[in-house]
Coordinates of C-alpha atoms and ligand atoms in Angstrom, one line a residue:
X1 CA 86.2 154.0 61.9
X2 CA 84.8 156.2 59.0
X3 CA 84.7 154.1 55.6
X4 CA 86.6 155.9 52.9
X5 CA 85.1 157.1 50.2
X6 CA 84.9 155.4 46.5
X7 CA 83.8 157.2 43.7
X8 CA 82.1 154.3 41.4
X9 CA 82.2 155.7 37.8
X10 CA 80.6 152.3 35.8
X11 CA 77.1 150.9 36.3
X12 CA 78.2 147.8 37.7
X13 CA 76.5 144.6 39.0
X14 CA 74.3 145.4 41.9
X15 CA 75.5 142.4 43.7
X16 CA 79.3 143.7 43.9
X17 CA 78.0 147.3 44.3
X18 CA 76.7 146.3 47.6
X19 CA 79.9 144.6 48.6
X20 CA 81.8 148.0 47.3
X21 CA 79.7 149.8 50.1
X22 CA 80.1 147.5 52.6
X23 CA 84.2 148.7 52.9
X24 CA 83.1 152.0 51.2
X25 CA 81.4 155.5 51.7
X26 CA 80.4 155.0 47.5
X27 CA 79.2 158.0 45.6
X28 CA 77.3 155.9 42.7
X29 CA 78.1 156.8 39.0
X30 CA 79.5 160.2 40.0
X31 CA 78.7 161.8 37.1
X32 CA 81.6 160.6 34.7
X33 CA 81.3 162.7 31.6
X34 CA 81.4 165.3 34.2
X35 CA 83.8 166.6 36.5
X36 CA 82.9 166.0 39.7
X37 CA 84.7 163.9 41.1
X38 CA 88.1 165.0 40.0
X39 CA 88.4 167.6 42.4
X40 CA 87.3 165.0 45.1
X41 CA 88.4 161.4 44.9
X42 CA 91.0 159.8 46.1
X43 CA 89.6 156.5 45.0
X44 CA 87.6 155.5 41.8
X45 CA 86.6 151.9 40.6
X46 CA 86.0 152.0 36.6
X47 CA 85.8 149.3 33.7
X48 CA 85.2 150.7 30.3
X49 CA 86.8 154.3 31.3
X50 CA 89.8 156.7 29.7
X51 CA 92.1 158.0 32.1
X52 CA 94.3 160.6 30.5
X53 CA 97.4 162.2 31.9
X54 CA 95.0 165.3 31.3
X55 CA 92.4 163.7 33.9
X56 CA 95.1 163.0 36.5
X57 CA 96.1 166.4 36.7
X58 CA 92.5 167.2 36.5
X59 CA 92.4 165.1 39.9
X60 CA 94.7 166.1 42.4
X61 CA 93.6 164.4 45.1
X62 CA 93.3 160.4 43.2
X63 CA 95.3 157.9 44.7
X64 CA 94.3 154.7 43.4
X65 CA 91.7 153.2 40.3
X66 CA 90.4 150.5 40.8
X67 CA 89.9 148.9 37.3
X68 CA 87.7 146.0 36.2
X69 CA 88.9 143.5 34.0
X70 CA 93.1 143.1 32.4
X71 CA 93.2 145.3 29.6
X72 CA 94.7 148.8 30.1
X73 CA 94.8 150.3 26.8
X74 CA 92.6 153.3 27.6
X75 CA 94.3 154.5 31.1
X76 CA 97.6 156.3 30.7
X77 CA 99.5 153.6 33.0
X78 CA 102.6 155.3 32.3
X79 CA 101.0 159.0 33.7
X80 CA 99.4 157.4 36.5
X81 CA 102.8 155.9 37.8
X82 CA 104.6 159.6 37.3
X83 CA 101.9 161.7 39.6
X84 CA 101.8 158.5 42.1
X85 CA 98.4 156.6 41.1
X86 CA 97.6 153.3 42.1
X87 CA 95.8 151.4 39.3
X88 CA 94.8 147.6 40.2
X89 CA 93.4 145.4 37.7
X90 CA 92.2 142.0 38.0
X91 CA 94.3 139.9 36.1
X92 CA 93.3 136.1 36.2
X93 CA 89.7 136.5 37.7
X94 CA 88.5 136.4 34.0
X95 CA 89.6 134.2 32.3
X96 CA 87.7 131.3 32.9
X97 CA 85.1 133.2 31.6
X98 CA 87.3 134.4 28.4
X99 CA 88.4 131.2 27.7
X100 CA 84.9 129.6 27.7
X101 CA 83.8 131.9 25.2
X102 CA 86.7 131.3 23.4
X103 CA 85.6 128.0 22.8
X104 CA 81.7 129.3 22.3
X105 CA 83.0 130.7 19.2
X106 CA 85.6 128.3 18.0
X107 CA 82.6 126.0 18.1
X108 CA 79.7 128.7 16.7
X109 CA 81.9 129.4 13.3
X110 CA 82.7 125.1 13.2
X111 CA 79.2 124.3 13.0
X112 CA 77.3 127.8 11.9
X113 CA 75.2 127.6 14.9
X114 CA 74.2 131.3 14.5
X115 CA 72.9 131.4 11.1
X116 CA 71.3 127.7 11.7
X117 CA 69.2 129.6 14.5
X118 CA 68.4 132.6 12.1
X119 CA 67.3 130.0 9.1
X120 CA 65.2 127.9 11.2
X121 CA 63.6 130.8 13.4
X122 CA 63.6 133.8 11.5
X123 CA 63.6 132.1 7.6
X124 CA 61.7 129.6 9.4
X125 CA 63.9 127.2 7.2
X126 CA 63.2 123.8 7.7
X127 CA 67.2 122.7 6.9
X128 CA 68.3 118.9 6.5
X129 CA 71.1 118.2 8.2
X130 CA 72.6 116.6 4.8
X131 CA 73.0 120.2 3.5
X132 CA 74.9 121.6 5.7
X133 CA 78.4 121.7 6.4
X134 CA 80.8 121.2 9.8
X135 CA 84.4 120.8 10.9
X136 CA 84.8 118.9 14.3
X137 CA 86.9 120.3 16.6
X138 CA 88.5 116.8 18.6
X139 CA 92.1 116.4 17.4
X140 CA 92.8 120.0 15.5
X141 CA 95.4 122.2 15.9
X142 CA 95.3 124.9 18.7
X143 CA 97.8 127.9 17.7
X144 CA 97.9 130.3 21.0
X145 CA 98.9 134.0 20.1
X146 CA 100.0 135.2 24.4
X147 CA 100.4 132.3 26.7
X148 CA 99.0 135.3 29.6
X149 CA 96.2 133.9 32.0
X150 CA 94.0 133.5 29.2
X151 CA 95.7 131.9 26.3
X152 CA 96.6 129.0 29.0
X153 CA 93.2 129.0 30.1
X154 CA 92.2 127.9 26.7
X155 CA 94.9 125.5 26.2
X156 CA 93.9 123.6 28.9
X157 CA 90.1 123.5 27.7
X158 CA 90.8 122.4 23.9
X159 CA 93.7 120.1 24.8
X160 CA 91.6 118.8 28.1
X161 CA 88.5 118.5 26.1
X162 CA 89.2 118.1 22.8
X163 CA 92.7 116.6 22.9
X164 CA 94.1 119.3 20.5
X165 CA 98.0 119.5 20.1
X166 CA 98.9 123.2 21.2
X167 CA 101.1 125.6 19.3
X168 CA 102.3 128.9 21.9
X169 CA 103.9 131.8 20.5
X170 CA 104.9 133.9 23.2
X171 CA 108.3 136.0 23.1
X172 CA 107.5 136.6 26.5
X173 CA 106.7 133.3 28.2
X174 CA 108.1 132.4 30.7
X175 CA 110.0 129.7 31.3
X176 CA 108.0 127.9 34.5
X177 CA 105.6 126.4 32.8
X178 CA 101.9 126.9 34.2
X179 CA 99.7 123.7 35.9
X180 CA 98.8 123.0 31.9
X181 CA 102.2 121.1 31.3
X182 CA 101.7 117.9 30.9
X183 CA 99.2 119.4 27.7
X184 CA 100.6 118.3 24.4
X185 CA 102.1 121.7 23.7
X186 CA 105.5 122.9 21.8
X187 CA 106.4 126.5 21.7
X188 CA 107.3 128.2 18.5
X189 CA 109.5 131.4 18.0
X190 CA 108.0 132.2 14.8
X191 CA 104.6 133.9 14.8
X192 CA 104.7 131.9 11.1
X193 CA 104.9 128.8 12.4
X194 CA 101.9 129.1 14.3
X195 CA 99.9 130.6 11.8
X196 CA 101.1 127.9 8.6
X197 CA 100.8 124.5 11.3
X198 CA 97.1 125.5 13.0
X199 CA 93.7 124.7 11.9
X200 CA 92.8 126.7 15.0
X201 CA 94.5 130.4 15.6
X202 CA 93.6 132.5 18.7
X203 CA 95.1 135.9 20.1
X204 CA 94.9 135.9 23.8
X205 CA 97.7 139.3 23.6
X206 CA 97.1 143.0 24.9
X207 CA 96.3 145.7 22.1
X208 CA 99.4 148.0 22.4
X209 CA 101.8 149.6 19.2
X210 CA 103.6 145.7 18.8
X211 CA 100.7 143.5 18.9
X212 CA 98.0 146.1 16.3
X213 CA 97.5 144.5 13.1
X214 CA 99.4 142.0 14.4
X215 CA 97.1 139.9 12.0
X216 CA 96.7 141.3 8.7
X217 CA 96.9 140.3 4.9
X218 CA 100.5 138.4 4.8
X219 CA 99.2 136.4 7.8
X220 CA 96.2 135.6 7.1
X221 CA 97.6 134.1 3.7
X222 CA 99.6 132.0 5.6
X223 CA 96.9 130.8 7.8
X224 CA 95.2 127.1 6.1
X225 CA 91.9 127.6 4.5
X226 CA 90.3 125.4 6.6
X227 CA 91.4 127.1 9.8
X228 CA 89.3 129.0 11.9
X229 CA 90.4 132.8 13.2
X230 CA 89.5 134.1 17.3
X231 CA 89.9 137.1 18.8
X232 CA 88.4 137.6 22.2
X233 CA 91.3 140.0 22.9
X234 CA 91.0 143.0 21.5
X235 CA 90.2 144.9 17.9
X236 CA 92.5 145.9 16.3
X237 CA 95.0 143.3 16.8
X238 CA 93.5 141.6 13.8
X239 CA 93.3 144.0 10.7
X240 CA 89.3 144.2 10.0
X241 CA 89.8 145.2 6.0
X242 CA 92.3 142.5 6.2
X243 CA 89.7 140.4 7.4
X244 CA 87.2 141.1 4.9
X245 CA 89.2 140.6 2.2
X246 CA 90.1 137.0 3.2
X247 CA 87.0 135.7 4.3
X248 CA 84.9 136.8 1.1
X249 CA 88.0 135.4 -0.5
X250 CA 87.6 132.0 1.5
X251 CA 91.1 132.3 2.5
X252 CA 90.3 130.8 5.7
X253 CA 87.0 129.1 6.7
X254 CA 85.9 131.4 9.0
X255 CA 85.9 133.8 12.2
X256 CA 84.9 133.8 15.9
X257 CA 85.8 137.5 17.3
X258 CA 84.1 138.8 20.7
X259 CA 86.4 142.5 20.0
X260 CA 85.4 145.2 17.4
X261 CA 87.7 148.2 16.5
X262 CA 85.0 150.6 17.5
X263 CA 83.2 149.6 20.0
X264 CA 80.3 149.0 21.0
X265 CA 79.9 147.8 17.1
X266 CA 77.1 148.8 15.2
X267 CA 75.6 147.2 11.9
X268 CA 76.1 150.8 9.9
X269 CA 79.9 149.6 10.6
X270 CA 80.1 146.4 10.2
X271 CA 77.3 145.1 8.2
X272 CA 80.2 143.3 5.4
X273 CA 82.2 141.9 7.6
X274 CA 79.2 140.5 9.7
X275 CA 77.9 139.4 6.6
X276 CA 81.1 137.5 5.4
X277 CA 80.6 133.5 4.9
X278 CA 81.9 132.0 8.7
X279 CA 82.4 135.2 10.4
X280 CA 80.6 135.0 13.8
X281 CA 80.7 137.6 16.1
X282 CA 79.7 139.1 19.3
X283 CA 79.7 142.6 21.3
X284 CA 83.0 142.3 23.4
X285 CA 80.5 139.6 26.1
X286 CA 83.0 137.4 26.5
X287 CA 83.4 138.5 30.7
X288 CA 80.2 138.7 31.2
X289 CA 79.0 136.1 33.4
X290 CA 77.2 137.0 36.2
X291 CA 80.1 135.2 38.2
X292 CA 83.0 136.8 36.5
X293 CA 81.5 140.4 36.6
X294 CA 80.9 140.2 40.3
X295 CA 84.0 138.5 41.0
X296 CA 86.3 140.7 39.1
X297 CA 84.2 144.2 40.2
X298 CA 85.0 143.1 44.1
X299 CA 88.5 142.0 43.2
X300 CA 89.2 145.2 42.1
X301 CA 87.3 147.2 45.7
X302 CA 89.6 145.2 47.2
X303 CA 92.6 146.0 45.2
X304 CA 91.7 149.6 46.3
X305 CA 90.6 149.3 50.2
X306 CA 93.9 147.1 50.8
X307 CA 96.1 150.1 48.7
X308 CA 94.0 153.0 51.4
X309 CA 94.2 150.6 54.1
X310 CA 98.2 149.4 53.2
Ligands
NAD1 P1 97.9 138.7 30.5 O1 99.0 139.5 30.6 O2 97.5 137.1 31.4 O3 98.5 138.1 29.1 C1 99.1 138.2 27.5 C2 100.4 137.5 27.4 O4 100.8 138.0 26.2 C3 101.6 137.1 28.2 O5 101.9 136.4 28.9 C4 102.3 138.5 27.2 O6 103.9 137.6 26.9 C5 101.6 137.9 25.7 N1 102.5 138.9 24.5 C6 102.2 140.7 24.8 N2 102.7 140.9 23.4 C7 103.0 139.9 23.3 C8 103.4 139.4 21.8 N3 103.1 140.4 20.9 N4 103.2 138.6 21.1 C9 103.0 137.0 21.9 N5 102.5 137.1 22.8 C10 102.5 138.8 23.0 O7 96.6 139.0 30.3 P2 95.5 138.1 30.0 O8 94.3 138.0 31.0 O9 95.5 136.8 29.4 O10 94.6 138.7 29.1 C11 94.9 138.8 27.3 C12 93.8 140.0 26.7 O11 92.3 139.8 26.7 C13 93.8 141.0 27.6 O12 95.1 142.1 27.2 C14 92.4 142.3 27.3 O13 92.7 142.6 25.9 C15 92.3 140.7 26.9 N6 90.6 140.4 27.2 C16 89.2 140.7 26.5 C17 88.5 140.3 27.3 C18 86.5 140.4 26.5 O14 86.0 140.4 27.6 N7 87.0 140.0 25.5 C19 88.4 139.9 28.1 C20 89.6 140.5 29.3 C21 90.5 140.0 28.6

């Protein structure tokens, strides 16, 4: 039987490409900026790629989009629905990797690891422990905004590993609790309550018009002066200018961010944020473990295959 054709429009892990090739006749990195795939493709595989209504209009044969990862803010999902194009993203599969990175950023901020590495390795400084400050995370209260796959994985890791009580804020959070229900936690219905009571505040909501700038200066003001803010969700959920102001004024202890409004983030744009006391930033790599990359691309590939065969 002839394999269906799949246009792979992003640069994916070779092992995942090999898997896609076992199911599909693949056109690799099919001219992502050009028009070639539009006129021909019934199925495409993407990661960080904009799909607008215009794109769909120009691709009349397109039936299904495999999207590696969770966030769909770059894909016009309503237009896809309108035009009968199926979107297969891969929720849940990257939750472990993103949750691990969230804890990694928490530790990095609390113990100033990146700064100490730079001072030691780049500046050749001899650092004595008596001269540095660090914050303990064990037993601290963790406030989680957005209790989806990643928020729940973060809850399990913090509570399971560090015995942290959890405060959860998510207006759409299902009444049925997940496998973490034995964890000490309470739900709040007001964001302010979470902000005021948490030692670590961590954001795991999608970027939407209602979550844009959800944490701005007034929210940062509500946080404890000793608190750490984490964002491994999306740039723009926390207002960057307000965060700079808060860090410079030492309104909070520090912040660990995997996401920026401008991506990839450049030194030119982010010099000031990156120099803020207590800030640790990484370039959107929370899901970038080999295992997770392969698993998410394969899941998107499977989604496309099932759709075409089913
Ligand atoms: P999910 O859909 O399982 O969970 C999102 C949760 O947010 C849902 O429970 C939803 O009810 C809640 N929510 C929505 N709006 C809210 C609001 N205004 N206030 C509070 N809660 C709200 O998604 P997920 O898999 O947990 O992923 C969360 C986000 O993480 C994704 O949307 C994506 O943007 C981001 N992400 C980032 C990376 C990375 O590499 N840094 C990787 C994967 C996902």
